[in-house]
mmCIF file of C-alpha atoms in Angstrom:
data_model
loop_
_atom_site.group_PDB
_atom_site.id
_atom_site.type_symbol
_atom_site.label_atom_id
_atom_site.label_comp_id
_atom_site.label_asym_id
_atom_site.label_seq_id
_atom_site.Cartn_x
_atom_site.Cartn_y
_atom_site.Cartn_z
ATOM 1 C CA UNK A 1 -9.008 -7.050 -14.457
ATOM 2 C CA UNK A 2 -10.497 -9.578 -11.933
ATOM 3 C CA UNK A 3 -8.663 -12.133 -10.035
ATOM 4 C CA UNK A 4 -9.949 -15.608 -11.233
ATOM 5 C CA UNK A 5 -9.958 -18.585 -9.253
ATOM 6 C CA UNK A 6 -10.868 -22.545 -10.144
ATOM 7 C CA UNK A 7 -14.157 -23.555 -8.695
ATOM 8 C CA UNK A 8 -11.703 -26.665 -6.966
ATOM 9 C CA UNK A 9 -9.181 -24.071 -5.895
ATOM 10 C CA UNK A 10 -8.735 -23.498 -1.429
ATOM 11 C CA UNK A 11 -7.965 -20.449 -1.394
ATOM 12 C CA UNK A 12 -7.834 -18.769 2.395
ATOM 13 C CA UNK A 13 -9.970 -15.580 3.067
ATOM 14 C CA UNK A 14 -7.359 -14.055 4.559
ATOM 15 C CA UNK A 15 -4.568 -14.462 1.961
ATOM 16 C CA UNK A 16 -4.385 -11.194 -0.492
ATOM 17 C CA UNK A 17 -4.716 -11.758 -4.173
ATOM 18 C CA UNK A 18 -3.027 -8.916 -6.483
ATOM 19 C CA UNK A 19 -5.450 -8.095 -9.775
ATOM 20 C CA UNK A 20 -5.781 -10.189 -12.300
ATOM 21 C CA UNK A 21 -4.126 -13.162 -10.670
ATOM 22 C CA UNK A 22 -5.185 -16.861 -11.933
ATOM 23 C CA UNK A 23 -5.397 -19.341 -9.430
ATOM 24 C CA UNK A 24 -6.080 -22.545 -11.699
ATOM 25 C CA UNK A 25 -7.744 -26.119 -10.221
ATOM 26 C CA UNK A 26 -6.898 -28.079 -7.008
ATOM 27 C CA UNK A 27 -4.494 -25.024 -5.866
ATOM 28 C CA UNK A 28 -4.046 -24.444 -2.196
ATOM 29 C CA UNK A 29 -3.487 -21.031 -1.078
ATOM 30 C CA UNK A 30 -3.054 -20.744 2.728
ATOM 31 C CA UNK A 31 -3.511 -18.150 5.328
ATOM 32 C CA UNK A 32 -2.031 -14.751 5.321
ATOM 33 C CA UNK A 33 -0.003 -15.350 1.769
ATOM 34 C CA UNK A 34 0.159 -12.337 -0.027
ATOM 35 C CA UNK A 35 -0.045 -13.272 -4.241
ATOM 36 C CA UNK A 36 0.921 -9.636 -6.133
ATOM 37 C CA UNK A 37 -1.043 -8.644 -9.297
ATOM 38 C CA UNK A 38 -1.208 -10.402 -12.154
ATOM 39 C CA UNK A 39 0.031 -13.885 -11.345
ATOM 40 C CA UNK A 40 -0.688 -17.377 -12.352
ATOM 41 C CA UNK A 41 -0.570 -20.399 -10.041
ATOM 42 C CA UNK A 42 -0.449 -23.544 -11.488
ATOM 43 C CA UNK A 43 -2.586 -26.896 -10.990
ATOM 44 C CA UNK A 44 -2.143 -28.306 -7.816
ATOM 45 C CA UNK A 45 0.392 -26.016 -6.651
ATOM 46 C CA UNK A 46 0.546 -25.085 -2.886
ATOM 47 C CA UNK A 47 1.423 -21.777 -1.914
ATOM 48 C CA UNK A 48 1.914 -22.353 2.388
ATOM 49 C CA UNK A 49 0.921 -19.621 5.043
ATOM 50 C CA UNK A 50 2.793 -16.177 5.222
ATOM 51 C CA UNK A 51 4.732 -16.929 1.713
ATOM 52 C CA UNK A 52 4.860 -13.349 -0.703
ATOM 53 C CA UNK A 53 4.936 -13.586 -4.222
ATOM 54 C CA UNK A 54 5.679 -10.820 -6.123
ATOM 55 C CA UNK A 55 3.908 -9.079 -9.581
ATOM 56 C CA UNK A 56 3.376 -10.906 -12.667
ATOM 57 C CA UNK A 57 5.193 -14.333 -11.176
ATOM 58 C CA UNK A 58 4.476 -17.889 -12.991
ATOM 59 C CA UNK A 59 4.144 -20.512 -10.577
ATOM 60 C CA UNK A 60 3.355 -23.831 -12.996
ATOM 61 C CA UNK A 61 1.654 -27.237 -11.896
ATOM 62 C CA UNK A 62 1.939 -29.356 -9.009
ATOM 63 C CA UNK A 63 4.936 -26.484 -7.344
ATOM 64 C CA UNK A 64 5.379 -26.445 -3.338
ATOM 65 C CA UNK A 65 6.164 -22.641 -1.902
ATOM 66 C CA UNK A 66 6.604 -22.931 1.639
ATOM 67 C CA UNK A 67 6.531 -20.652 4.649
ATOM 68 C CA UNK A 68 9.682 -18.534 4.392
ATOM 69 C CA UNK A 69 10.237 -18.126 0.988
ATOM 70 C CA UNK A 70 9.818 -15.070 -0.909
ATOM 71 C CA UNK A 71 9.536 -14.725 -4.884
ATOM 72 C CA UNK A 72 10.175 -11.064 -6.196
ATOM 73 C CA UNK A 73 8.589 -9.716 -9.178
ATOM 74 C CA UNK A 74 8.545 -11.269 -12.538
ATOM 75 C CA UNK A 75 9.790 -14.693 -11.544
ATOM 76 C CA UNK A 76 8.825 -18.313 -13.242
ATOM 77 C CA UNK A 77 8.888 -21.030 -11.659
ATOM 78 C CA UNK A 78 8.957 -24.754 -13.471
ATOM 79 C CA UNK A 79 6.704 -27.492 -13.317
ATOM 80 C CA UNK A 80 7.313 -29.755 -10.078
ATOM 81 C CA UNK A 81 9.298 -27.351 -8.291
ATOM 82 C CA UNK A 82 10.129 -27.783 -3.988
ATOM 83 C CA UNK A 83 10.954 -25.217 -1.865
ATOM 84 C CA UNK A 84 12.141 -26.211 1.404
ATOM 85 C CA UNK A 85 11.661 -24.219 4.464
ATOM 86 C CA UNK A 86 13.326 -26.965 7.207
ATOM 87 C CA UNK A 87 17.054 -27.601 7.324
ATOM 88 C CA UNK A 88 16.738 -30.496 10.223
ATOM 89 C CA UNK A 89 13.397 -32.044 9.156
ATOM 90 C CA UNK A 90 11.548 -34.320 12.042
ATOM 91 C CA UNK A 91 7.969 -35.836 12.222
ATOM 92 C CA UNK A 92 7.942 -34.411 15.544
ATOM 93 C CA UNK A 93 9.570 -30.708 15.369
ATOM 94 C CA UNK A 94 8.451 -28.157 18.093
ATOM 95 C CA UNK A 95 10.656 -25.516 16.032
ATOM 96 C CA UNK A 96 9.086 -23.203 13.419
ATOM 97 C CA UNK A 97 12.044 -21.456 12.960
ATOM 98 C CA UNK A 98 11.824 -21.881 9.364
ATOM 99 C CA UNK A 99 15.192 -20.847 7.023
ATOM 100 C CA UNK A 100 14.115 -18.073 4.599
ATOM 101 C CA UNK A 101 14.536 -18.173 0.731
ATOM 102 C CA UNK A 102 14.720 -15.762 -1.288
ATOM 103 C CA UNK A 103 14.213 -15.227 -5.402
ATOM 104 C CA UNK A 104 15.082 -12.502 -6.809
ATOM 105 C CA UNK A 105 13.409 -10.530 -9.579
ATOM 106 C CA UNK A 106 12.920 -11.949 -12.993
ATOM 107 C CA UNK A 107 14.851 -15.544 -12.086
ATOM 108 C CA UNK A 108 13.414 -18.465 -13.656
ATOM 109 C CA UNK A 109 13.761 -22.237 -12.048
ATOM 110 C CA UNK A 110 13.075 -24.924 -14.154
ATOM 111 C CA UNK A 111 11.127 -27.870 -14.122
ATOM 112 C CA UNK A 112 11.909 -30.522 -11.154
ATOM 113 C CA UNK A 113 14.064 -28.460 -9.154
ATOM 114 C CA UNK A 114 14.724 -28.755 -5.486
ATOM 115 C CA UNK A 115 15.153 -25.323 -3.593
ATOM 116 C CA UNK A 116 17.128 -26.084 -0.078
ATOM 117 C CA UNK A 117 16.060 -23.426 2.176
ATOM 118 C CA UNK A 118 18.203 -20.365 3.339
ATOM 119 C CA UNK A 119 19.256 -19.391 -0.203
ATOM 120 C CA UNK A 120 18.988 -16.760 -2.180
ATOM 121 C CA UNK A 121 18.569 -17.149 -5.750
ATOM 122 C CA UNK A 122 19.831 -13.752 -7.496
ATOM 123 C CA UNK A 123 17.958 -11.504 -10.207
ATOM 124 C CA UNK A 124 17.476 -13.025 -13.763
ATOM 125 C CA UNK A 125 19.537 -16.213 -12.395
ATOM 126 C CA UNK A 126 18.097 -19.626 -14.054
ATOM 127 C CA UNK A 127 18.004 -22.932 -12.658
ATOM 128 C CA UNK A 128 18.141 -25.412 -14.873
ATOM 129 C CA UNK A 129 15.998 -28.877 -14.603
ATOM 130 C CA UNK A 130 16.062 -31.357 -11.942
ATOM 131 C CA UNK A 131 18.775 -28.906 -9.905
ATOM 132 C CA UNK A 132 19.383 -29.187 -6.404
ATOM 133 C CA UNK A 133 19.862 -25.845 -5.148
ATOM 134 C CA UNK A 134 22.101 -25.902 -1.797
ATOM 135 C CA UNK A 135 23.808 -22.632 -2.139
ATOM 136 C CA UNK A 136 22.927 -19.136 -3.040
ATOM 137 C CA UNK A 137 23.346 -17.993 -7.029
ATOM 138 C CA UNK A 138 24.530 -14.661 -7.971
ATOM 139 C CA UNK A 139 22.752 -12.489 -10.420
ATOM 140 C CA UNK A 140 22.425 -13.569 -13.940
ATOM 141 C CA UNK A 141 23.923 -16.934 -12.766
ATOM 142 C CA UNK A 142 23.143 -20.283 -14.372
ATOM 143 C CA UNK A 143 23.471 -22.686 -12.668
ATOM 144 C CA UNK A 144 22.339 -26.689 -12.930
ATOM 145 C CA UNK A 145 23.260 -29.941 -11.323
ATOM 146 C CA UNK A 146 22.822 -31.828 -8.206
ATOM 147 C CA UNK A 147 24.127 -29.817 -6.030
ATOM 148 C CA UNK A 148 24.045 -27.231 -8.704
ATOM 149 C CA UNK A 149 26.425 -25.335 -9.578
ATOM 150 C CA UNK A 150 27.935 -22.079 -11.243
ATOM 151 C CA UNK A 151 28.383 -22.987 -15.094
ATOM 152 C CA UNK A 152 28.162 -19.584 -16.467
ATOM 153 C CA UNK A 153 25.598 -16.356 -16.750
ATOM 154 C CA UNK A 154 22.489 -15.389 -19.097
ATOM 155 C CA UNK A 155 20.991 -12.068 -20.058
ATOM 156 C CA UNK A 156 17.882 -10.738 -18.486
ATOM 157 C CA UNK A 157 16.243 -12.279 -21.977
ATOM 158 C CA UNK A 158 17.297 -15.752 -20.703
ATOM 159 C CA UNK A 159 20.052 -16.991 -23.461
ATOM 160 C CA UNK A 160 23.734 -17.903 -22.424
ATOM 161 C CA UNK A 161 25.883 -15.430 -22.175
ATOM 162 C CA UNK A 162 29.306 -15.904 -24.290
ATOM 163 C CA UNK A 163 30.703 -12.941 -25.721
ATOM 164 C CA UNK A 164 33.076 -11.226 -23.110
ATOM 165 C CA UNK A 165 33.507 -7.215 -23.809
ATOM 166 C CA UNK A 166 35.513 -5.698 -21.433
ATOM 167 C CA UNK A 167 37.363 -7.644 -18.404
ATOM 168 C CA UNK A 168 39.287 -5.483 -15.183
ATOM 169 C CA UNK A 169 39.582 -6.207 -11.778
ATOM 170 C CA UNK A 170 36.043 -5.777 -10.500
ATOM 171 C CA UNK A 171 34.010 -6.772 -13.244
ATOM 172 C CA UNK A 172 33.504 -8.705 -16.606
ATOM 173 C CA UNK A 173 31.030 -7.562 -19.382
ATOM 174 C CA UNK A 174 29.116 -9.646 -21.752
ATOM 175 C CA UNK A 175 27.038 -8.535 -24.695
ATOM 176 C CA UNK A 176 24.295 -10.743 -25.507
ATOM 177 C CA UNK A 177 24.180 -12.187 -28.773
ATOM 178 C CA UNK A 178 20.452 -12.720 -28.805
ATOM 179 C CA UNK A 179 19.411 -8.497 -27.784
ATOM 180 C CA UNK A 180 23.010 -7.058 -27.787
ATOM 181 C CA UNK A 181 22.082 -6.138 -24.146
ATOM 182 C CA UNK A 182 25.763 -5.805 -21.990
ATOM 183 C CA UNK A 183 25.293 -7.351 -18.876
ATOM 184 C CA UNK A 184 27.901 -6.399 -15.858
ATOM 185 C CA UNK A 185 28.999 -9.500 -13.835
ATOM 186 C CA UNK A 186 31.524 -8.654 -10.834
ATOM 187 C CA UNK A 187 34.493 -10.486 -11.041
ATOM 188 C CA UNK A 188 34.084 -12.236 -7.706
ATOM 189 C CA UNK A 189 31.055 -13.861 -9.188
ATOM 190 C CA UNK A 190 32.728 -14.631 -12.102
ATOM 191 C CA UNK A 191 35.311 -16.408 -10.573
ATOM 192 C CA UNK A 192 32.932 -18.932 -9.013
ATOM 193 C CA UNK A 193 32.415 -20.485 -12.534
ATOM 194 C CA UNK A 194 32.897 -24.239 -12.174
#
C-alpha cells in the first residue's frame, strides 16, 4: 500500500513516511520526522522536525506535534490538540533544550487538549477534552480537567472501568464490562484517584 499525500501537503524530503500513511491537505511535515506505517495526519496538522510517530497512529485536524515528543504505536490523537516542547517560553530563546513527551501505546487524547511538555502519557491512558495535561498519567488512566487529573481507569477498548475483581497490596483488578477483559492497575496508581 502506497503512502498518499495531499497535493497542498509540505512534506520534507528527508522526513520518513511508514506505508500506507495519509498525509491529508495543508499538513506540514518537517525535517528528519520519522511517520511509522499506516498513519493518518490530519488537515492542517504540523508534525515539527525530529518528532517519531509510531504505527497505525491518528493524528486529526489542525494538531501541533513538536520537537521532542514521541507517539508510540496505535495512538489517536483529537482534533485541536498542542503539544508543547518549551517549559520557559521566550521570543528570544538561544536554548533548544526542548522537554521530551512521551505517549505511550494505544492512548487516545481528545479533542482540544493541551500537552505540557516533559510528560509521559501511559499505554491505553485517555485524555479527555479540553485537558490540560501538566503531569504524567499512568497506564489505563483517565484523566480530564484543567490541570487534569486522575478520575479513574479504562480498558484497552476505551470504556470506564468500574467493576473491581480482586484488590491486595500491590494491585487492583477490574473486569471490563464492555469485553470482560481484566485489566491490572498497581495500587500506587490507584491510589492517585482524585
Amino acid at each position: 500500500m502506497s503512502v498518499v499525500i495531499h497535493e497542498t501537503a509540505d512534506v520534507s524530503k528527508s522526513a520518513k513516511i511508514g506505508t500506507g500513511t495519509k498525509i491529508w491537505n495543508q499538513a506540514q511535515v518537517r525535517e528528519t520526522a520519522i511517520i511509522g506505517d499506516h498513519c493518518i495526519i490530519g488537515k492542517s496538522s504540523y508534525i515539527d522536525v525530529g518528532v517519531i510517530i509510531g504505527d497505525n497512529v491518528k493524528i486529526q485536524n489542525f494538531v501541533s506535534v513538536y520537537d521532542g515528543v514521541v507517539l508510540e504505536d496505535d495512538v489517536f490523537i483529537g482534533p485541536s490538540v498542542t503539544f508543547t516542547n518549551d517549559l520557559y517560553p521566550r521570543a528570544k530563546s538561544t536554548s533548544r533544550a526542548w522537554s521530551k513527551t512521551l505517549v505511550k501505546e494505544g492512548a487516545s487524547i481528545a479533542a482540544g487538549t493541551v500537552i505540557v511538555c516533559g510528560n509521559v502519557v501511559g499505554r491505553y491512558a485517555m485524555v479527555g477534552a479540553g485537558s490540560v495535561v501538566t503531569r504524567d498519567i499512568p497506564d489505563y488512566g483517565l484523566a480530564y480537567g484543567n490541570p487534569a487529573k486522575l478520575k479513574g481507569f479504562v480498558c484497552e477498548c476505551g470504556h470506564k472501568l468500574t467493576e473491581k475483581v480482586k484488590e491486595n497490596n500491590l494491585n487492583v483488578l477490574y473486569k471490563c464490562k464492555s469485553c470482560d477483559k481484566e485489566i491490572k492497575i498497581p495500587v500506587a496508581d490507584f491510589k492517585k484517584i482524585i
